[in-house]
PDB file of C-alpha atoms in Angstrom:
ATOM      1  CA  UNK O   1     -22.322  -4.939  21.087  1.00  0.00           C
ATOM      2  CA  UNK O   2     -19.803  -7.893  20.388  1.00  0.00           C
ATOM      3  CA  UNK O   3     -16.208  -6.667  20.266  1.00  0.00           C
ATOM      4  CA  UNK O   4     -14.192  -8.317  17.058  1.00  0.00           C
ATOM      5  CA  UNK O   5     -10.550  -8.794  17.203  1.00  0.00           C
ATOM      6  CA  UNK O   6      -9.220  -7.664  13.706  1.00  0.00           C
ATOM      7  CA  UNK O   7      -5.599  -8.181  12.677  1.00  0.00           C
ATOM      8  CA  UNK O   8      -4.139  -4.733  11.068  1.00  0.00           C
ATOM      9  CA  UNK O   9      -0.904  -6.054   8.930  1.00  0.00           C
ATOM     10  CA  UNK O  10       2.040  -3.879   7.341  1.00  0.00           C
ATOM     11  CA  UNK O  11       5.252  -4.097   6.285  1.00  0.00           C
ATOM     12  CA  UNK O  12       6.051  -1.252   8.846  1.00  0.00           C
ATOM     13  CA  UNK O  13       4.502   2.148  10.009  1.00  0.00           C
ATOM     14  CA  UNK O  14       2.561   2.907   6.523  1.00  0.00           C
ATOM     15  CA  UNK O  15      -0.702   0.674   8.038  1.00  0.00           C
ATOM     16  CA  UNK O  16      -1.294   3.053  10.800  1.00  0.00           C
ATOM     17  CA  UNK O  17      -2.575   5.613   8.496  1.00  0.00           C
ATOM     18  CA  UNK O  18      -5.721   2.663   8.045  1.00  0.00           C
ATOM     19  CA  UNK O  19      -5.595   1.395  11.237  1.00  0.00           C
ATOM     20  CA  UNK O  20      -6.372   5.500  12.351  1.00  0.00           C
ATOM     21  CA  UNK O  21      -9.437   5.387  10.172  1.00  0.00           C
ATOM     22  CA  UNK O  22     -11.166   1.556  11.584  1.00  0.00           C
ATOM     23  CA  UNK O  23     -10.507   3.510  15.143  1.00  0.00           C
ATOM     24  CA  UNK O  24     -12.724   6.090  13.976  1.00  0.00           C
ATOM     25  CA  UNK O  25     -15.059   4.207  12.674  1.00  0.00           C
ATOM     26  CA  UNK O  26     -15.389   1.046  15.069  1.00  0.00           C
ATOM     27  CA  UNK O  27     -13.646   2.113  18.252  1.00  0.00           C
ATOM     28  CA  UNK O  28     -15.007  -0.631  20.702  1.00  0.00           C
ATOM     29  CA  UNK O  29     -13.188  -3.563  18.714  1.00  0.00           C
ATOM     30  CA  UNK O  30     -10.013  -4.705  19.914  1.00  0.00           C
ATOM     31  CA  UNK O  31      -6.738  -4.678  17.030  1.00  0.00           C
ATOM     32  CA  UNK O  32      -3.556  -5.973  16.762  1.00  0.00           C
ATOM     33  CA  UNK O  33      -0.947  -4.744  14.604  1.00  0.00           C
ATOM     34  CA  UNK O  34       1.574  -6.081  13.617  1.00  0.00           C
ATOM     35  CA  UNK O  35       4.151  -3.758  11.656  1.00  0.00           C
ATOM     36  CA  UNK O  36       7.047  -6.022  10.257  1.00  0.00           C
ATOM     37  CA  UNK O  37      10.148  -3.064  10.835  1.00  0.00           C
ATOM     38  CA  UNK O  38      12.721  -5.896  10.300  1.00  0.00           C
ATOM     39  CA  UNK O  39      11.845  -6.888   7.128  1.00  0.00           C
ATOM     40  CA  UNK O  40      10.867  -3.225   6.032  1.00  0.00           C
ATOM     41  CA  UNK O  41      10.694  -1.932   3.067  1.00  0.00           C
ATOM     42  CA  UNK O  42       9.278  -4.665   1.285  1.00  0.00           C
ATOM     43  CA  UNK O  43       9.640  -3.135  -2.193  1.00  0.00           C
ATOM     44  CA  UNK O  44      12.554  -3.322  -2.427  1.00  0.00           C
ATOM     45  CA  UNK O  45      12.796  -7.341  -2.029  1.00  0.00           C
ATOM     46  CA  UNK O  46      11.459 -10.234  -3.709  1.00  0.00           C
ATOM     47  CA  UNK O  47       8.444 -11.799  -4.241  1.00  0.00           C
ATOM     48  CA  UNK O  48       9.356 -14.997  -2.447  1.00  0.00           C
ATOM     49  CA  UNK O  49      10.953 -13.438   0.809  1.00  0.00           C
ATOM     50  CA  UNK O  50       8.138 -11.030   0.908  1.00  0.00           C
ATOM     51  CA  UNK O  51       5.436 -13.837   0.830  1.00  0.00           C
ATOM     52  CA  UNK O  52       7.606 -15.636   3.321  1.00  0.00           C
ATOM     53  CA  UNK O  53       7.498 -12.386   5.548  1.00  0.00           C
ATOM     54  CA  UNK O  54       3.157 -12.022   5.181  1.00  0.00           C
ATOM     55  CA  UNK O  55       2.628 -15.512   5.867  1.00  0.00           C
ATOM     56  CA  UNK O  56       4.187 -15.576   9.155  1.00  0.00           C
ATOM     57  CA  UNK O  57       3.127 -12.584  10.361  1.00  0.00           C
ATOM     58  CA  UNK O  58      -0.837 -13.952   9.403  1.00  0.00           C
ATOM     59  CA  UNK O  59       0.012 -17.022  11.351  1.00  0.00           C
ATOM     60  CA  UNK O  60       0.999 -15.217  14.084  1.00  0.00           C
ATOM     61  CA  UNK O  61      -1.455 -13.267  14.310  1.00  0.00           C
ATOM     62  CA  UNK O  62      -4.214 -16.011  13.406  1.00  0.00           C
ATOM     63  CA  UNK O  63      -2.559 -17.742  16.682  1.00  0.00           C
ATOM     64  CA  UNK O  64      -3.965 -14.122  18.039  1.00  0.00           C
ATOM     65  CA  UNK O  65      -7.556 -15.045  18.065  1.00  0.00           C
ATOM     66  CA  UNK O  66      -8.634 -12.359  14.790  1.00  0.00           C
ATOM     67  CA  UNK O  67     -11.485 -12.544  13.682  1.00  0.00           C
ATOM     68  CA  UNK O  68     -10.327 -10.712  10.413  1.00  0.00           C
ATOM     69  CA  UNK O  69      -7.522  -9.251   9.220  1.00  0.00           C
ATOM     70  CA  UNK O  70      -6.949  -5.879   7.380  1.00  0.00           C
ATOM     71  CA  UNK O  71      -3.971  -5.933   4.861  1.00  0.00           C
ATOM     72  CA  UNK O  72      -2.722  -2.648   5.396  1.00  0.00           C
ATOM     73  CA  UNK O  73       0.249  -2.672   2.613  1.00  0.00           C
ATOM     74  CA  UNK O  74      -0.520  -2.558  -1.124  1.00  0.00           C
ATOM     75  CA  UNK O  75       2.382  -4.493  -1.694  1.00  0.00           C
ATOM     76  CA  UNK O  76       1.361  -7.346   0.715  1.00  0.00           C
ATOM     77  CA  UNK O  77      -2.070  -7.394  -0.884  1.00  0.00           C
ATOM     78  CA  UNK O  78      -0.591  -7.679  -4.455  1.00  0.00           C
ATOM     79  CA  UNK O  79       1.322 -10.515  -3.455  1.00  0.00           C
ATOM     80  CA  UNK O  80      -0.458 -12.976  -1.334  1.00  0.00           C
ATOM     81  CA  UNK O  81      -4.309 -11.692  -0.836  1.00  0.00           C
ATOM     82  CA  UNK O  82      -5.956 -14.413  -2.918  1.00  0.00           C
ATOM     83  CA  UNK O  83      -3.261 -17.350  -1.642  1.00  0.00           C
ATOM     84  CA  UNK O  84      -4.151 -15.722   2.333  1.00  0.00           C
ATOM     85  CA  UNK O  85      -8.034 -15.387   1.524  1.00  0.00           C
ATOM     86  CA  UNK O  86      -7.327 -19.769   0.161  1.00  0.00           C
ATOM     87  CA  UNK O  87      -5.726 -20.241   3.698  1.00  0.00           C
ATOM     88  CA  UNK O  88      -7.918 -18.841   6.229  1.00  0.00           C
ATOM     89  CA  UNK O  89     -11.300 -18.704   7.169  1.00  0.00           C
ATOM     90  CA  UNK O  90     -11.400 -15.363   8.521  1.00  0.00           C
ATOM     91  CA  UNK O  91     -12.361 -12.320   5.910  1.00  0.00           C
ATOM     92  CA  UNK O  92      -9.184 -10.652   4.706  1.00  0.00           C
ATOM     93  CA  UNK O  93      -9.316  -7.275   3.547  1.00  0.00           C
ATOM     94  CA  UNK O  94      -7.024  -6.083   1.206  1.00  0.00           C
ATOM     95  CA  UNK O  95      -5.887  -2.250  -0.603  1.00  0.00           C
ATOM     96  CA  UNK O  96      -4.867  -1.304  -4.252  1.00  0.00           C
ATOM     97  CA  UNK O  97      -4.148   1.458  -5.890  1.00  0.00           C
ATOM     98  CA  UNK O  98      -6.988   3.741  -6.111  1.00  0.00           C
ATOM     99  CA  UNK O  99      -6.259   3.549  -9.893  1.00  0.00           C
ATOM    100  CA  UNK O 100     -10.490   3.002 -10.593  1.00  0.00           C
ATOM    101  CA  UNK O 101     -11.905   6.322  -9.117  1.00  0.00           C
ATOM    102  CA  UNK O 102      -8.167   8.721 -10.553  1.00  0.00           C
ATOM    103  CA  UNK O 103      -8.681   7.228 -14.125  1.00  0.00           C
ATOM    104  CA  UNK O 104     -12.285   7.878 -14.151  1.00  0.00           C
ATOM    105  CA  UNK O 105     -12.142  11.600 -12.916  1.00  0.00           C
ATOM    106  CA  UNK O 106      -8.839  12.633 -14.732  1.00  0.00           C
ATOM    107  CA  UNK O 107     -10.692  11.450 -18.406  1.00  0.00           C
ATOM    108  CA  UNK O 108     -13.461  13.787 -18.166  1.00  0.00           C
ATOM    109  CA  UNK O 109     -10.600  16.718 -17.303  1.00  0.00           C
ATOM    110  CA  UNK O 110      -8.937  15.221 -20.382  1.00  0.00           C
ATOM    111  CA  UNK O 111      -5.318  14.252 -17.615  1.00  0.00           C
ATOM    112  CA  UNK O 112      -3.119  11.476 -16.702  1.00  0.00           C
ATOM    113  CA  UNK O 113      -2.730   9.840 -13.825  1.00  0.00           C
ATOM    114  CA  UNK O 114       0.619   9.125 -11.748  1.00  0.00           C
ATOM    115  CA  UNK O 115       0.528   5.896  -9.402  1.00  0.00           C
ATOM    116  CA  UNK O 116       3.333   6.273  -6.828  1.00  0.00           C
ATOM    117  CA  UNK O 117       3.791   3.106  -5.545  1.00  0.00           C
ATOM    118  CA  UNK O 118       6.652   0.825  -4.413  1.00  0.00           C
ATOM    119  CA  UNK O 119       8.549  -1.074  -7.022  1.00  0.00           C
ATOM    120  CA  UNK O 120       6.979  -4.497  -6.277  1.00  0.00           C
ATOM    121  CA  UNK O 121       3.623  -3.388  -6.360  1.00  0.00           C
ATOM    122  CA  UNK O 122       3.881  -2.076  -9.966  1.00  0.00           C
ATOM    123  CA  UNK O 123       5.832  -4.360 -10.759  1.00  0.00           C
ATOM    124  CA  UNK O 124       2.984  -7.397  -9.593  1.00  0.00           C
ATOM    125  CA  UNK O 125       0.681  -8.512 -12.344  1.00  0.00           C
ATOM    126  CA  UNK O 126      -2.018  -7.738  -9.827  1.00  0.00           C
ATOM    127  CA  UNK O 127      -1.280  -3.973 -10.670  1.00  0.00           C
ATOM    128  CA  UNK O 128      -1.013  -4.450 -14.592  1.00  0.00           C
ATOM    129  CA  UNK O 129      -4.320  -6.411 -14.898  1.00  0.00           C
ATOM    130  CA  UNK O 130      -5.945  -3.453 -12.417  1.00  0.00           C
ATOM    131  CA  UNK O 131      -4.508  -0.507 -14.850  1.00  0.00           C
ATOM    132  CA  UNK O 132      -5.318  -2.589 -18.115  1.00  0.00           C
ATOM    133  CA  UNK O 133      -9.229  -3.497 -17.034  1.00  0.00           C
ATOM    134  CA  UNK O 134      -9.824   0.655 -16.250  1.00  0.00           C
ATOM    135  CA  UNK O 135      -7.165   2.469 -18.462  1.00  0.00           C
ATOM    136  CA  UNK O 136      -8.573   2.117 -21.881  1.00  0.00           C
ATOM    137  CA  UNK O 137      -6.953   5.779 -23.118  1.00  0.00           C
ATOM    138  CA  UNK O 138      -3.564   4.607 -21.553  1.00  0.00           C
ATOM    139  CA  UNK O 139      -3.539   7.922 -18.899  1.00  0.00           C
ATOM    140  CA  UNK O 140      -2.165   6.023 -16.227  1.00  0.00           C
ATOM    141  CA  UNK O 141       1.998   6.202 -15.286  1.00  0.00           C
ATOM    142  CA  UNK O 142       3.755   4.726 -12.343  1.00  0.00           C
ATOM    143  CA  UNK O 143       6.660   6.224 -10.309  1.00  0.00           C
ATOM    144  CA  UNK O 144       8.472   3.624  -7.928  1.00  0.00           C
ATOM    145  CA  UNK O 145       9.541   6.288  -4.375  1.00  0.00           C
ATOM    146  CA  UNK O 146      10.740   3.143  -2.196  1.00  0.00           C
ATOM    147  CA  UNK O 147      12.794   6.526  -0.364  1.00  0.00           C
ATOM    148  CA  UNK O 148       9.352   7.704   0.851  1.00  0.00           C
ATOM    149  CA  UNK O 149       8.763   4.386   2.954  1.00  0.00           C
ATOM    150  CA  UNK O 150      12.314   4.457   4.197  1.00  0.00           C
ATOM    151  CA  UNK O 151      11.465   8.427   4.737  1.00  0.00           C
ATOM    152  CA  UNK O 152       8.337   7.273   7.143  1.00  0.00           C
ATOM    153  CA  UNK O 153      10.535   4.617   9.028  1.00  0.00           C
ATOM    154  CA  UNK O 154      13.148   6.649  10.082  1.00  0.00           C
ATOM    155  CA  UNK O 155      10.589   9.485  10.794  1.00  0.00           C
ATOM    156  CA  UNK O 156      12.018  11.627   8.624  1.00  0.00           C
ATOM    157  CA  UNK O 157       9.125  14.004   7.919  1.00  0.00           C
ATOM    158  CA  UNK O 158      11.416  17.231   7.397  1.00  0.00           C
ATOM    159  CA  UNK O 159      10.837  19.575   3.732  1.00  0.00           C
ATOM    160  CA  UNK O 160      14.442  20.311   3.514  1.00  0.00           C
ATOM    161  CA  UNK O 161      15.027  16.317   3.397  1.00  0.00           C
ATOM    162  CA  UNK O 162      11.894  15.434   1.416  1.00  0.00           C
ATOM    163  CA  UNK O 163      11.213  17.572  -0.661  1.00  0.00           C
ATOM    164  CA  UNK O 164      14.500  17.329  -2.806  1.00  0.00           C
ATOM    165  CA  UNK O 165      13.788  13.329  -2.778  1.00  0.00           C
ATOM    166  CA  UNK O 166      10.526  14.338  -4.725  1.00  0.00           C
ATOM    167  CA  UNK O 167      11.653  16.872  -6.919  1.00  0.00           C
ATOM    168  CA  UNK O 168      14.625  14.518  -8.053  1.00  0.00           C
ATOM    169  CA  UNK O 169      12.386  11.858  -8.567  1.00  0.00           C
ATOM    170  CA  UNK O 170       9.578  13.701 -10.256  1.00  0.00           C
ATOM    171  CA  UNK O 171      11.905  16.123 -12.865  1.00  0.00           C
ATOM    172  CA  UNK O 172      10.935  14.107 -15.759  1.00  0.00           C
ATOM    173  CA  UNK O 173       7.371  14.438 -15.463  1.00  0.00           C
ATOM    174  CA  UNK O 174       5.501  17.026 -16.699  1.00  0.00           C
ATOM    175  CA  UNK O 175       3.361  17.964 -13.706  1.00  0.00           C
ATOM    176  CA  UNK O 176       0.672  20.190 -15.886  1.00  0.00           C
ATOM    177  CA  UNK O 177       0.053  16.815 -17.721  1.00  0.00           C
ATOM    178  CA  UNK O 178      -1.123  15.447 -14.515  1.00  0.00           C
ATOM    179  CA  UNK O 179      -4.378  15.608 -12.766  1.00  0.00           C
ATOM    180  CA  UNK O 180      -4.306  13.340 -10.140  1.00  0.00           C
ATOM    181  CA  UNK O 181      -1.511  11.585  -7.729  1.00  0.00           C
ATOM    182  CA  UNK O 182      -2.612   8.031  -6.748  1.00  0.00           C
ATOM    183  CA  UNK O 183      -1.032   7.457  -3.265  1.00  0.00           C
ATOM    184  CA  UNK O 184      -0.482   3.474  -4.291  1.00  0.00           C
ATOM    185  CA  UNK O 185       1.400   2.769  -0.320  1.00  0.00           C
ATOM    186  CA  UNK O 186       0.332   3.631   3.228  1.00  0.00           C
ATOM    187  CA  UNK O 187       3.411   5.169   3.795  1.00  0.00           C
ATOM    188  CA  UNK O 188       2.689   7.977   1.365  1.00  0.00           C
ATOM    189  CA  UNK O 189      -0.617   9.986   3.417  1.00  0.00           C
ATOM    190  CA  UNK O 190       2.033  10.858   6.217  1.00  0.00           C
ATOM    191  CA  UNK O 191       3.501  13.276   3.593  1.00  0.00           C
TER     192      UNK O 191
END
């Protein structure tokens, strides 16, 4: 069996939660990952500096040997996938918002659907034209939690800190309403 170095990128600790499942499911291949912790969180920044950031951690890690390269960050993959796919002749894997398969169960069940994501990503056309293509009864809402990421960084996994980040942040919402959470960042399984 040939071994296949694949690059696994994110903007910090979130693309470990993906990188956990290709172990499972191809554990003879050889990764590198490269988590970018001193640019982290990337929602919070601009376009440009954030495409600066992804492009030289894919060149470094194209200077790596991969073979392909996993894009482990839903904001990453908003922002540069097609230009990185353009640049390289490796196959480049991206990840969205699981908006598709949440829309499509929570109209039969007659409920919305809340995206939590980081403020670039639903802020990225990529996003809009994803939720405009499948949201034709307009059940889909967005909720920015850039604290989550910073929660995951600093391995801050405790309720009594968490929790009242969450509540805060989700008091407006009526949660009945609501039938499924889209987890729209790999930070967001580790909670």
């Amino acid at each position: 069996m040939k071994v296949v170095r694949i690059g696994f990128f994110d903007s910090g600790i979130g693309g470990m939660t993906v990188l956990h499942q290709a172990l499972q499911l191809l554990p003879n291949d050889d990764y590198i990952f490269y988590a970018d912790t001193l640019h982290v969180p990337y929602g919070e920044k601009t376009k440009e500096e954030v495409r600066k950031y992804i492009f030289d951690a894919v060149d470094f890690m194209a200077n790596q040997g991969i073979k392909a390269l996993v894009i482990a960050c839903n904001t990453a993959t908003s922002i540069a996938v097609d230009d990185l796919r353009q640049k390289y002749d490796f196959p480049i894997l991206g990840i969205e918002p699981a908006v598709k398969p949440a829309v499509q169960s929570c109209e039969k069940k007659r409920k919305k659907v809340l995206v939590f994501a980081t403020n670039l990503t639903l802020r990225e056309e990529k996003f809009h034209n994803l939720v405009k293509t499948i949201d034709h009864h307009y059940i889909v809402n967005s909720l920015p939690l850039p604290g989550i990421v910073q929660f995951a960084e600093d391995f801050e996994f405790r309720d009594e800190k968490v929790v009242p980040y969450l509540i805060e942040n989700l008091s407006t919402f009526d949660l009945k309403q609501y039938g499924t959470v889209v987890l729209g960042c790999t930070h967001l399984p580790y909670f």
